Short mmCIF file of C-alpha atoms in Angstrom, two decimals:
data_model
loop_
_atom_site.label_atom_id
_atom_site.label_comp_id
_atom_site.label_asym_id
_atom_site.label_seq_id
_atom_site.Cartn_x
_atom_site.Cartn_y
_atom_site.Cartn_z
CA MET A 3 -15.32 21.31 20.91
CA LEU A 4 -15.67 21.49 17.10
CA GLU A 5 -16.28 24.71 15.36
CA VAL A 6 -16.82 24.85 11.68
CA GLU A 7 -17.22 28.16 9.96
CA GLY A 8 -17.70 29.21 6.27
CA LEU A 9 -16.62 25.86 5.02
CA ASP A 10 -16.65 25.27 1.24
CA ALA A 11 -15.45 21.93 -0.08
CA PHE A 12 -14.49 20.92 -3.61
CA TYR A 13 -13.76 17.68 -5.47
CA GLY A 14 -11.77 19.06 -8.34
CA ASP A 15 -13.98 21.71 -10.01
CA PHE A 16 -17.16 20.42 -8.35
CA GLN A 17 -18.21 22.25 -5.30
CA ALA A 18 -19.86 19.92 -2.76
CA LEU A 19 -20.34 22.18 0.25
CA PHE A 20 -21.28 25.86 0.56
CA ASP A 21 -20.60 28.01 3.63
CA ILE A 22 -21.18 25.28 6.20
CA GLY A 23 -21.20 26.41 9.82
CA PHE A 24 -21.99 24.65 13.16
CA THR A 25 -20.52 23.95 16.54
CA GLN A 26 -20.43 20.85 18.57
CA LYS A 27 -19.70 20.58 22.26
CA SER A 28 -17.29 18.02 23.67
CA GLY A 29 -18.87 14.72 24.59
CA GLU A 30 -21.85 15.31 22.31
CA THR A 31 -23.13 13.16 19.40
CA LEU A 32 -24.20 15.08 16.38
CA ALA A 33 -26.47 13.48 13.71
CA LEU A 34 -25.79 14.67 10.17
CA ILE A 35 -28.85 14.12 8.13
CA GLY A 36 -29.91 14.84 4.52
CA ALA A 37 -30.92 13.14 1.33
CA ASN A 38 -28.52 11.29 -0.97
CA GLY A 39 -26.02 13.75 -2.46
CA ALA A 40 -26.77 16.40 0.19
CA GLY A 41 -23.13 16.51 1.13
CA LYS A 42 -23.03 14.49 4.30
CA SER A 43 -20.02 12.34 3.36
CA SER A 44 -18.38 15.36 1.77
CA LEU A 45 -18.62 17.19 5.08
CA LEU A 46 -16.97 14.27 6.88
CA HIS A 47 -14.28 14.06 4.20
CA SER A 48 -13.63 17.81 4.43
CA ILE A 49 -13.20 17.53 8.18
CA CYS A 50 -10.66 14.75 7.48
CA GLY A 51 -8.87 16.84 4.79
CA LEU A 52 -9.81 14.38 2.00
CA THR A 53 -11.34 17.20 -0.15
CA SER A 54 -9.91 20.55 -0.99
CA GLU A 55 -11.60 22.94 1.29
CA THR A 56 -11.58 26.54 2.37
CA GLY A 57 -12.98 27.96 5.64
CA THR A 58 -12.34 27.32 9.26
CA ILE A 59 -12.40 23.95 11.14
CA ARG A 60 -11.27 24.25 14.78
CA LEU A 61 -10.94 21.14 16.99
CA ASN A 62 -10.57 21.96 20.67
CA GLY A 63 -9.48 25.44 19.68
CA ALA A 64 -6.82 24.36 17.17
CA GLU A 65 -7.23 25.30 13.51
CA ILE A 66 -6.95 22.05 11.51
CA GLY A 67 -8.51 23.19 8.21
CA LYS A 68 -5.19 23.60 6.41
CA LEU A 69 -3.46 20.42 7.71
CA PRO A 70 -2.99 17.16 5.76
CA PRO A 71 -5.16 14.12 6.69
CA LYS A 72 -2.34 12.45 8.61
CA VAL A 73 -1.85 15.38 10.91
CA ARG A 74 -5.57 15.78 11.49
CA ALA A 75 -5.63 12.12 12.41
CA GLU A 76 -2.82 12.68 14.88
CA LEU A 77 -4.79 15.59 16.40
CA GLY A 78 -7.73 13.33 17.04
CA VAL A 79 -9.92 13.15 13.91
CA SER A 80 -10.91 9.58 13.17
CA LEU A 81 -13.15 8.23 10.34
CA SER A 82 -15.13 5.04 9.88
CA PRO A 83 -15.62 5.52 6.16
CA GLU A 84 -18.67 4.78 4.01
CA GLY A 85 -18.37 1.30 2.52
CA ARG A 86 -16.19 0.31 5.46
CA ARG A 87 -12.95 0.26 3.43
CA MET A 88 -11.40 -2.77 5.07
CA PHE A 89 -7.73 -3.42 4.34
CA SER A 90 -8.45 -6.72 2.53
CA SER A 91 -5.06 -8.31 2.78
CA LEU A 92 -4.85 -7.59 6.64
CA THR A 93 -6.48 -9.73 9.28
CA VAL A 94 -9.17 -8.34 11.59
CA ARG A 95 -6.56 -7.77 14.34
CA GLU A 96 -4.18 -6.04 11.91
CA ASN A 97 -6.97 -3.77 10.69
CA LEU A 98 -7.69 -2.77 14.21
CA GLN A 99 -4.00 -2.28 14.95
CA ILE A 100 -3.66 0.03 12.03
CA GLY A 101 -6.14 2.30 13.74
CA ALA A 102 -3.81 2.82 16.63
CA ASN A 103 -0.95 3.98 14.39
CA THR A 104 -1.36 7.63 15.50
CA GLY A 105 -0.23 6.51 18.95
CA ARG A 106 -2.77 8.73 20.78
CA PRO A 107 -3.22 7.66 24.48
CA GLY A 108 -6.71 6.89 25.77
CA PRO A 109 -9.15 4.20 26.85
CA TRP A 110 -9.39 2.28 23.52
CA SER A 111 -7.25 -0.75 22.95
CA LEU A 112 -7.64 -4.13 21.26
CA ASP A 113 -9.15 -5.54 24.43
CA ARG A 114 -11.60 -2.69 24.82
CA VAL A 115 -12.77 -2.93 21.17
CA THR A 116 -13.30 -6.72 21.36
CA GLU A 117 -15.29 -6.13 24.56
CA LEU A 118 -17.48 -3.80 22.61
CA PHE A 119 -17.72 -6.22 19.66
CA PRO A 120 -17.03 -9.75 21.07
CA ILE A 121 -17.34 -11.43 17.65
CA LEU A 122 -14.11 -9.68 16.55
CA GLU A 123 -12.09 -11.63 19.09
CA GLU A 124 -13.28 -14.90 17.53
CA PHE A 125 -12.38 -13.70 13.96
CA ALA A 126 -9.19 -11.87 14.97
CA ASN A 127 -6.93 -13.90 12.67
CA ARG A 128 -9.19 -13.98 9.65
CA PRO A 129 -8.71 -11.79 6.60
CA ALA A 130 -11.09 -8.81 7.09
CA SER A 131 -12.39 -9.36 3.59
CA LEU A 132 -13.98 -12.67 4.51
CA LEU A 133 -16.19 -11.17 7.22
CA SER A 134 -19.85 -10.39 6.75
CA GLY A 135 -20.91 -6.75 6.14
CA GLY A 136 -22.00 -6.28 9.76
CA GLN A 137 -18.76 -7.69 11.11
CA GLN A 138 -16.75 -5.51 8.69
CA GLN A 139 -18.70 -2.55 9.94
CA MET A 140 -17.71 -3.42 13.49
CA VAL A 141 -14.06 -3.62 12.41
CA ALA A 142 -14.36 -0.25 10.72
CA ILE A 143 -15.81 1.35 13.91
CA GLY A 144 -13.28 -0.42 16.06
CA ARG A 145 -10.47 0.68 13.79
CA ALA A 146 -11.63 4.28 14.13
CA LEU A 147 -11.93 3.95 17.96
CA MET A 148 -8.45 2.45 18.24
CA ALA A 149 -7.09 5.95 17.42
CA ASN A 150 -8.53 7.20 20.68
CA PRO A 151 -10.12 10.07 18.75
CA ASP A 152 -11.48 13.37 20.07
CA LEU A 153 -13.74 13.45 17.09
CA LEU A 154 -15.27 10.20 15.68
CA LEU A 155 -16.78 10.39 12.28
CA LEU A 156 -19.17 7.55 11.43
CA ASP A 157 -20.29 7.42 7.84
CA GLU A 158 -23.42 5.31 7.15
CA VAL A 159 -22.71 2.67 9.71
CA SER A 160 -26.02 0.86 9.16
CA LEU A 161 -25.95 1.04 5.32
CA GLY A 162 -26.50 -2.31 3.71
CA LEU A 163 -26.84 -4.14 7.04
CA ALA A 164 -29.73 -6.45 8.04
CA PRO A 165 -32.04 -4.47 10.45
CA VAL A 166 -31.06 -6.75 13.40
CA VAL A 167 -27.37 -6.25 12.73
CA ALA A 168 -27.86 -2.57 12.34
CA GLU A 169 -29.60 -2.45 15.70
CA GLU A 170 -26.74 -4.34 17.24
CA VAL A 171 -24.16 -1.87 15.88
CA MET A 172 -26.29 1.11 17.02
CA ALA A 173 -26.66 -0.45 20.52
CA ALA A 174 -22.93 -0.82 20.84
CA LEU A 175 -22.46 2.85 19.86
CA ALA A 176 -25.19 3.84 22.35
CA SER A 177 -23.35 2.00 25.08
CA ILE A 178 -20.25 4.14 24.70
CA ARG A 179 -22.12 7.42 24.14
CA GLY A 180 -21.41 10.11 26.62
CA GLU A 181 -18.85 8.10 28.58
CA SER A 182 -16.02 10.41 27.58
CA GLN A 183 -15.29 13.85 26.14
CA MET A 184 -15.17 12.29 22.66
CA MET A 185 -17.43 13.86 20.04
CA THR A 186 -19.22 11.81 17.46
CA ILE A 187 -20.65 12.85 14.17
CA LEU A 188 -23.13 10.21 12.91
CA VAL A 189 -24.26 10.07 9.25
CA GLU A 190 -27.36 7.94 9.16
CA GLN A 191 -30.12 7.37 6.59
CA ASP A 192 -32.81 6.62 9.03
CA VAL A 193 -33.79 10.11 10.40
CA SER A 194 -35.61 8.92 13.48
CA ARG A 195 -32.83 6.58 14.42
CA ALA A 196 -30.28 9.35 13.96
CA ILE A 197 -32.27 11.80 16.11
CA ALA A 198 -32.72 9.13 18.82
CA ALA A 199 -28.99 8.44 18.87
CA SER A 200 -27.80 12.08 19.05
CA ASP A 201 -27.71 15.23 21.23
CA CYS A 202 -28.01 17.63 18.30
CA PHE A 203 -28.47 17.54 14.60
CA VAL A 204 -27.48 19.32 11.36
CA CYS A 205 -29.65 18.83 8.25
CA LEU A 206 -27.97 19.40 4.90
CA LEU A 207 -29.63 20.03 1.47
CA GLU A 208 -27.64 20.49 -1.70
CA GLY A 209 -24.47 21.20 0.17
CA ARG A 210 -25.96 23.77 2.55
CA VAL A 211 -27.13 23.70 6.14
CA VAL A 212 -30.87 24.12 6.08
CA LEU A 213 -31.76 23.26 9.69
CA ASP A 214 -29.99 22.48 12.91
CA GLY A 215 -30.97 22.14 16.53
CA VAL A 216 -31.20 19.99 19.62
CA SER A 217 -32.25 16.39 19.00
CA GLU A 218 -34.42 16.01 22.07
CA GLY A 219 -37.96 17.04 21.24
CA ALA A 220 -36.91 17.95 17.66
CA ASP A 221 -39.84 18.54 15.30
CA LEU A 222 -39.63 15.61 12.87
CA GLY A 223 -42.07 17.37 10.56
CA ALA A 224 -39.77 20.42 10.25
CA ILE A 225 -36.85 18.08 9.68
CA GLY A 226 -38.82 16.31 6.93
CA HIS A 227 -39.41 19.59 5.15
CA ALA A 228 -35.77 20.57 5.44
CA TYR A 229 -34.68 17.12 4.36
CA PHE A 230 -36.65 17.25 1.06
CA GLY A 231 -36.16 21.05 0.62
CA GLU A 232 -39.94 21.79 0.70
CA ASP A 233 -40.95 25.39 1.47
CA ASP A 234 -42.48 25.79 4.91
CA ALA A 235 -46.19 25.68 4.63
CA MET B 18 23.76 -37.02 -13.98
CA ILE B 19 24.27 -34.24 -16.42
CA TRP B 20 20.52 -33.48 -16.27
CA ILE B 21 20.45 -33.30 -12.39
CA GLU B 22 23.33 -30.80 -12.73
CA THR B 23 21.52 -28.83 -15.32
CA LEU B 24 18.37 -28.77 -13.24
CA ILE B 25 20.28 -27.55 -10.18
CA ASN B 26 22.15 -24.95 -12.16
CA GLY B 27 18.82 -23.68 -13.49
CA LEU B 28 17.41 -23.48 -9.99
CA LEU B 29 20.45 -21.56 -8.73
CA LEU B 30 20.23 -19.14 -11.71
CA GLY B 31 16.50 -18.84 -10.94
CA GLY B 32 17.35 -17.36 -7.51
CA LEU B 33 19.04 -14.47 -9.14
CA TYR B 34 16.13 -14.03 -11.64
CA ALA B 35 13.74 -14.09 -8.75
CA LEU B 36 15.63 -11.15 -7.08
CA PHE B 37 15.35 -9.20 -10.32
CA GLY B 38 11.57 -9.85 -10.29
CA LEU B 39 11.12 -9.12 -6.56
CA GLY B 40 12.04 -5.40 -6.74
CA LEU B 41 9.71 -4.89 -9.72
CA SER B 42 6.94 -6.93 -8.06
CA LEU B 43 7.15 -4.81 -4.86
CA ILE B 44 6.64 -1.59 -6.82
CA PHE B 45 3.82 -2.99 -8.80
CA GLY B 46 2.17 -4.52 -5.77
CA VAL B 47 2.20 -1.24 -3.71
CA MET B 48 1.95 1.54 -6.34
CA LYS B 49 0.35 -0.42 -9.21
CA ILE B 50 2.96 1.07 -11.62
CA ALA B 51 5.73 -0.57 -13.70
CA ASN B 52 9.23 0.83 -13.19
CA ILE B 53 10.78 0.69 -16.65
CA ALA B 54 14.10 1.84 -15.17
CA HIS B 55 14.41 -1.31 -13.01
CA GLY B 56 16.99 -2.89 -15.27
CA GLU B 57 19.07 0.26 -15.36
CA MET B 58 18.86 0.57 -11.56
CA ALA B 59 20.42 -2.91 -11.45
CA ILE B 60 23.04 -2.23 -14.09
CA GLY B 61 23.80 1.19 -12.70
CA GLY B 62 24.33 -0.27 -9.27
CA ALA B 63 26.63 -2.87 -10.73
CA PHE B 64 28.68 -0.22 -12.63
CA LEU B 65 28.97 1.91 -9.47
CA ALA B 66 30.26 -1.19 -7.67
CA ILE B 67 32.72 -1.85 -10.47
CA ALA B 68 33.90 1.78 -10.24
CA THR B 69 34.30 1.59 -6.43
CA ALA B 70 35.93 -1.86 -6.42
CA ASN B 71 38.07 -1.84 -9.56
CA PHE B 72 38.99 1.87 -9.81
CA ILE B 73 39.04 3.04 -6.25
CA GLY B 74 40.14 -0.35 -5.00
CA LEU B 75 37.75 -0.73 -2.09
CA PRO B 76 37.27 -4.44 -1.03
CA LEU B 77 33.95 -6.02 -2.22
CA VAL B 78 32.77 -6.66 1.29
CA LEU B 79 32.68 -2.92 1.85
CA THR B 80 31.64 -2.07 -1.75
CA VAL B 81 28.46 -4.10 -1.65
CA PRO B 82 26.84 -2.54 1.45
CA ILE B 83 27.89 0.96 0.34
CA ILE B 84 26.27 0.51 -3.06
CA LEU B 85 23.09 -0.99 -1.46
CA LEU B 86 22.81 2.02 0.80
CA MET B 87 23.32 4.42 -2.12
CA ALA B 88 20.76 2.54 -4.24
CA TRP B 89 18.26 2.73 -1.35
CA GLY B 90 18.85 6.46 -1.04
CA PHE B 91 18.58 6.96 -4.79
CA GLY B 92 15.20 5.07 -4.86
CA PHE B 93 13.82 7.00 -1.89
CA ALA B 94 14.93 10.39 -3.31
CA LEU B 95 13.61 9.56 -6.77
CA GLN B 96 10.23 8.60 -5.42
CA MET B 97 9.91 11.64 -3.08
CA ALA B 98 11.25 14.20 -5.61
CA VAL B 99 9.78 12.94 -8.81
CA ILE B 100 7.56 9.87 -9.01
CA ASN B 101 5.17 10.87 -6.19
CA ARG B 102 4.41 14.02 -8.14
CA VAL B 103 3.16 12.06 -11.16
CA LEU B 104 1.32 9.20 -9.41
CA GLY B 105 -2.41 9.19 -9.90
CA SER B 106 -5.18 7.36 -11.55
CA ASP B 107 -3.41 7.52 -14.96
CA PRO B 108 -0.54 4.95 -15.11
CA MET B 109 1.09 6.65 -18.12
CA PRO B 110 2.99 9.53 -16.52
CA PRO B 111 5.04 7.30 -14.10
CA LEU B 112 5.56 4.84 -17.00
CA LEU B 113 6.99 7.56 -19.19
CA MET B 114 8.94 9.07 -16.38
CA THR B 115 10.74 5.76 -15.59
CA PHE B 116 11.21 5.03 -19.30
CA GLY B 117 12.97 8.45 -19.59
CA LEU B 118 15.05 7.70 -16.57
CA SER B 119 16.16 4.38 -18.14
CA ILE B 120 17.39 6.07 -21.19
CA VAL B 121 19.19 8.74 -19.24
CA VAL B 122 20.99 6.23 -16.97
CA GLN B 123 21.92 4.02 -19.94
CA ASN B 124 23.52 6.98 -21.79
CA LEU B 125 25.27 8.16 -18.66
CA LEU B 126 26.78 4.69 -18.18
CA VAL B 127 28.00 4.59 -21.78
CA GLU B 128 29.43 8.06 -21.41
CA MET B 129 31.28 7.13 -18.13
CA PHE B 130 32.32 3.52 -18.79
CA GLY B 131 32.17 3.02 -22.59
CA ALA B 132 30.34 0.08 -24.12
CA ASP B 133 32.83 -2.62 -23.10
CA ASN B 134 31.94 -5.76 -21.20
CA ARG B 135 32.85 -5.41 -17.56
CA SER B 136 32.56 -7.59 -14.45
CA LEU B 137 33.12 -7.55 -10.79
CA ASP B 138 36.09 -9.82 -9.85
CA ILE B 139 35.38 -12.05 -6.81
CA GLY B 140 38.67 -13.92 -7.11
CA ALA B 141 38.85 -17.62 -6.13
CA LEU B 142 35.21 -17.62 -5.04
CA GLY B 143 34.17 -17.37 -8.64
CA THR B 144 35.73 -20.75 -9.56
CA ALA B 145 35.31 -22.65 -6.25
CA SER B 146 33.08 -25.63 -6.38
CA ILE B 147 31.94 -28.53 -4.16
CA GLN B 148 31.46 -32.08 -5.18
CA ILE B 149 28.24 -33.88 -4.14
CA GLY B 150 28.31 -37.39 -5.50
CA ASN B 151 29.12 -37.07 -9.14
CA THR B 152 27.67 -33.58 -9.25
CA SER B 153 29.89 -30.49 -9.12
CA LEU B 154 28.28 -27.27 -7.88
CA GLY B 155 29.69 -23.77 -7.87
CA VAL B 156 30.06 -22.26 -4.44
CA PHE B 157 29.15 -18.72 -5.66
CA PRO B 158 25.80 -19.74 -7.29
CA LEU B 159 24.94 -21.66 -4.13
CA LEU B 160 25.76 -18.53 -2.08
CA MET B 161 23.71 -16.30 -4.42
CA PHE B 162 20.79 -18.71 -4.14
CA ALA B 163 21.00 -18.79 -0.35
CA ILE B 164 21.05 -15.00 -0.21
CA ALA B 165 17.98 -14.81 -2.53
CA LEU B 166 16.05 -17.29 -0.40
CA ALA B 167 17.08 -15.44 2.82
CA LEU B 168 15.85 -12.14 1.35
CA PHE B 169 12.50 -13.61 0.32
CA GLY B 170 12.10 -15.04 3.75
CA ALA B 171 13.07 -11.82 5.54
CA LEU B 172 10.80 -9.74 3.35
CA HIS B 173 7.88 -12.10 4.00
CA TRP B 174 8.52 -12.04 7.70
CA SER B 175 8.70 -8.25 7.89
CA LEU B 176 5.58 -7.80 5.80
CA HIS B 177 3.58 -9.95 8.21
CA HIS B 178 5.24 -9.34 11.59
CA THR B 179 6.28 -5.67 11.69
CA ARG B 180 4.37 -2.50 11.86
CA TRP B 181 6.21 -1.36 8.76
CA GLY B 182 4.94 -4.35 6.90
CA ARG B 183 1.42 -3.82 8.10
CA ASN B 184 1.45 -0.25 6.96
CA LEU B 185 2.87 -1.21 3.63
CA ARG B 186 0.16 -3.86 2.98
CA ALA B 187 -2.53 -1.43 4.10
CA THR B 188 -1.21 1.24 1.69
CA SER B 189 -1.21 -1.37 -1.06
CA ASP B 190 -4.89 -2.17 -0.26
CA ASP B 191 -6.20 1.34 -0.05
CA PRO B 192 -3.76 4.24 -0.48
CA GLU B 193 -6.49 6.85 -0.27
CA ILE B 194 -7.68 6.07 3.23
CA VAL B 195 -4.36 5.31 5.08
CA GLY B 196 -3.70 8.89 5.70
CA MET B 197 -6.55 8.75 8.25
CA MET B 198 -4.59 6.05 10.02
CA GLY B 199 -1.62 8.25 10.41
CA ILE B 200 0.28 6.80 7.48
CA ASP B 201 2.02 9.08 5.01
CA ARG B 202 1.59 7.07 1.82
CA ARG B 203 4.27 9.10 -0.06
CA ARG B 204 6.74 8.04 2.51
CA VAL B 205 5.64 4.41 2.28
CA PHE B 206 5.98 4.57 -1.54
CA ALA B 207 9.50 6.04 -1.09
CA MET B 208 10.51 3.27 1.29
CA VAL B 209 9.33 0.68 -1.20
CA MET B 210 11.13 2.37 -4.11
CA GLY B 211 14.28 2.47 -1.99
CA LEU B 212 14.00 -1.20 -1.18
CA SER B 213 13.32 -2.05 -4.79
CA ALA B 214 16.34 -0.01 -5.98
CA ALA B 215 18.51 -1.81 -3.39
CA LEU B 216 17.31 -5.22 -4.47
CA ALA B 217 17.93 -4.21 -8.17
CA ALA B 218 21.46 -3.07 -7.36
CA LEU B 219 22.11 -6.30 -5.43
CA SER B 220 20.94 -8.43 -8.31
CA GLY B 221 22.88 -6.30 -10.76
CA MET B 222 26.08 -6.69 -8.67
CA MET B 223 25.51 -10.47 -8.53
CA LEU B 224 25.10 -10.55 -12.23
CA ALA B 225 28.38 -8.70 -12.74
CA MET B 226 30.05 -11.06 -10.35
CA ARG B 227 28.76 -14.13 -12.16
CA GLY B 228 29.41 -12.92 -15.69
CA SER B 229 29.83 -9.67 -17.53
CA ILE B 230 27.64 -6.62 -18.25
CA THR B 231 27.55 -3.66 -20.53
CA PRO B 232 25.61 -0.38 -20.15
CA PHE B 233 23.03 -1.96 -22.47
CA SER B 234 22.26 -4.98 -20.21
CA GLY B 235 19.47 -3.14 -18.38
CA GLY B 236 16.75 -3.81 -20.98
CA GLU B 237 17.35 -7.51 -21.01
CA ARG B 238 17.29 -7.54 -17.22
CA LEU B 239 13.95 -5.65 -17.21
CA LEU B 240 12.51 -8.20 -19.62
CA ILE B 241 13.56 -11.03 -17.28
CA ALA B 242 12.06 -9.26 -14.32
CA PHE B 243 8.82 -8.77 -16.14
CA GLU B 244 8.78 -12.46 -17.24
CA VAL B 245 9.38 -13.49 -13.70
CA ILE B 246 6.52 -11.57 -12.17
CA VAL B 247 4.15 -12.50 -15.02
CA ILE B 248 5.05 -16.18 -14.90
CA GLY B 249 4.89 -16.19 -11.09
CA GLY B 250 1.88 -14.00 -10.60
CA LEU B 251 1.63 -10.19 -10.23
CA GLY B 252 1.88 -8.56 -6.86
CA SER B 253 2.87 -11.54 -4.84
CA ILE B 254 6.41 -11.97 -3.50
CA TRP B 255 6.30 -15.79 -3.58
CA GLY B 256 5.05 -15.52 -7.16
CA SER B 257 8.37 -13.81 -7.96
CA LEU B 258 10.30 -16.59 -6.40
CA ILE B 259 8.45 -19.37 -8.24
CA GLY B 260 8.53 -17.36 -11.45
CA GLY B 261 12.31 -16.82 -11.09
CA LEU B 262 13.07 -20.46 -10.39
CA VAL B 263 10.91 -21.75 -13.24
CA LEU B 264 12.40 -19.24 -15.72
CA GLY B 265 15.94 -20.16 -14.58
CA ILE B 266 15.35 -23.86 -15.13
CA VAL B 267 13.78 -23.31 -18.52
CA HIS B 268 16.69 -21.05 -19.54
CA VAL B 269 19.41 -23.48 -18.54
CA ILE B 270 17.63 -26.56 -19.98
CA GLY B 271 16.87 -24.60 -23.18
CA LEU B 272 20.48 -23.75 -23.64
CA ARG B 273 21.58 -27.26 -22.91
CA LEU B 274 19.23 -28.64 -25.62
CA ASP B 275 19.86 -25.89 -28.05
CA PRO B 276 22.99 -23.87 -27.30
CA ALA B 277 22.10 -21.15 -29.83
CA SER B 278 18.62 -20.51 -28.44
CA GLY B 279 19.49 -17.70 -25.96
CA PRO B 280 16.46 -16.71 -23.99
CA LEU B 281 14.05 -18.05 -26.53
CA TYR B 282 12.58 -20.80 -24.45
CA GLY B 283 11.95 -18.33 -21.62
CA HIS B 284 9.91 -16.16 -23.95
CA LEU B 285 8.03 -19.22 -25.18
CA LEU B 286 7.27 -20.18 -21.55
CA LEU B 287 5.92 -16.64 -20.97
CA LEU B 288 3.60 -17.05 -23.96
CA VAL B 289 2.37 -20.42 -22.81
CA ILE B 290 1.66 -19.01 -19.30
CA LEU B 291 -0.17 -16.00 -20.79
CA LEU B 292 -2.38 -18.28 -22.79
CA ALA B 293 -2.98 -21.04 -20.23
CA LYS B 294 -2.81 -19.24 -16.83
CA PRO B 295 -2.64 -15.49 -17.27
CA GLU B 296 -2.85 -14.84 -13.54
CA GLY B 297 0.53 -16.57 -13.09
CA LEU B 298 1.56 -19.80 -11.42
CA ALA B 299 1.06 -18.48 -7.91
CA GLY B 300 -1.51 -15.89 -8.68
CA LYS B 301 -5.16 -15.90 -7.80
CA ALA B 302 -7.73 -14.90 -10.41
CA ARG B 303 -8.85 -11.47 -9.48
CA SER B 304 -12.02 -9.93 -10.54
CA ARG B 305 -11.04 -6.25 -10.21
#
C-alpha cells in the first residue's frame, strides 16, 4: 500500500510538484500519465528521495518521506530511471548484481531476471554500455527487480525503443503483473498503452493531479482533456 | 651493461612513482577531483613514521602498518568531515580545500620537525644488493617494486571481483543514482580517500627509506603523481603503473646523460605526451 498526501517537491528553488495525493493498493499497477514536464519523473524522484520534498509518503504504513534514498531503497523502493542510467564500466551481470545490494529477500534473482529477459544471459559478461537501447532497458528493469521491491518505479521504459522492442518489454512486464504483492508505477508516453497495462491511473498537469481513477473502462476522452489541460466542454 | 642497469633502475624507481600516482588516480577516477594535499599526505605519513621509528624507537615492521592504518583513518575522516560537504558540480571548493590542507600540513611539519633532511633508516637492507651477471641490483628497490606491483594487482582484483569494487566502480560511473542501489556514496568516497591516503603514506615512507625528505618535499611528489597519471592516462589504475614506469625510466636515463638535469626530462616527456597523446599512454579518447 502506497499513500501519498500533500506532496510538494523541489529542485533547488524550482517547485516541480504541488499538493500531490493518491493511494495505491498492494499488487496494483498504477499508470502515471501527463505531458512532457507535467512532473511524472519528478514524482518518481520524490518517492525515491532524489528531490527535496515535503508532505507524506507512506509505504505499507511506514513514513518514508524524510528518509535518504538509500534507506528508502532498503525499505523496498526501486527505480528503473529514465535514460536507463547503466553503470557503463560494469558488465550486464554486475549491473544486475548491484540491484541486489539492498539484500531484500524475495523471488527475484539473476536466474529469474534472465528467465524474464533471456537475451541478458547471453550478454552477461559484456559491458552494459555496448548493449542496444532495448537491451539496456531490460538491464535497467532487471536491476530494479533484483532489489525485490515492494514498489517498482518504471520511468519511460519504452522511450526511444523501436516499437517491436517496446512491445517486447511491455509484454515481459505484463507477464509478471499481479503475480505478487509488488506495486508498480509506470510512466509511459503512450496513454492507451499505459491504461491497458495498469489497474489505476493518475494524470498530472503542471505538477498537479488533474484526474485519477480506475483504468478499466476509463474514459480516454476525459483523460485527453486532462492531459492537455483543456476545460471540460 | 651500464645501460641495462640504468634501465632497470629506472623501472624500479618507476614502481615508486606509480604508487604516488595510484592514490591520486583513484581519487580522480571516483570523485573527479584533484587532491592537492596528496604530496603532503605522503610526506606527512613519512614524518610520522620517522617520529615513531626514530624518536619512540618502534621497529619499522610495526611502524609501517601503524602509519598505514592512521593514514587510512585520516583520509576516511577527512572525507566524511570535510570534503563530502564541499563536493558538487563545481570542482573549485574541493580543490581549494585540499590546497589549504597541503599548506597547513606543510607548516605543521616544519613547526614539529624543522626544515632538515630526514630519512627512515632501514639498516643493512638499504645497501644490500644482488649480482645478476655483470649487473648489480639493490635488494630494497627490488622489494619496493615487488610491493608496488602486488598492490596494483590486488587493487585490480578487488575492483573486479569483490562487491566493494563493484560498488566503487558503479559510484564512479553514476554517483547520483547509486543511492537507489543501497550504496551510500559518501561512504564509498571516504573509503577511497582512506585508501588513497594509505597509498600516499606508503609511498612517502618508501621515499624516506630510499633517500631523504624535508617538509617541503610534498609539492614535488604531487607534481610527480600528476605527471604519472597524465602520462599514463587519467582515471585508469594501469595507466598509473605505465605512467610511473615510463617516468622513472626517463628520469634515470636523463640523470645519467645529464647529471644536472634534475626532473627536467620528466617534464619534457609530460609536454610531449600532452601534445601528442593528451589522453595518456593507456587512456582511451573520451568524448564527454
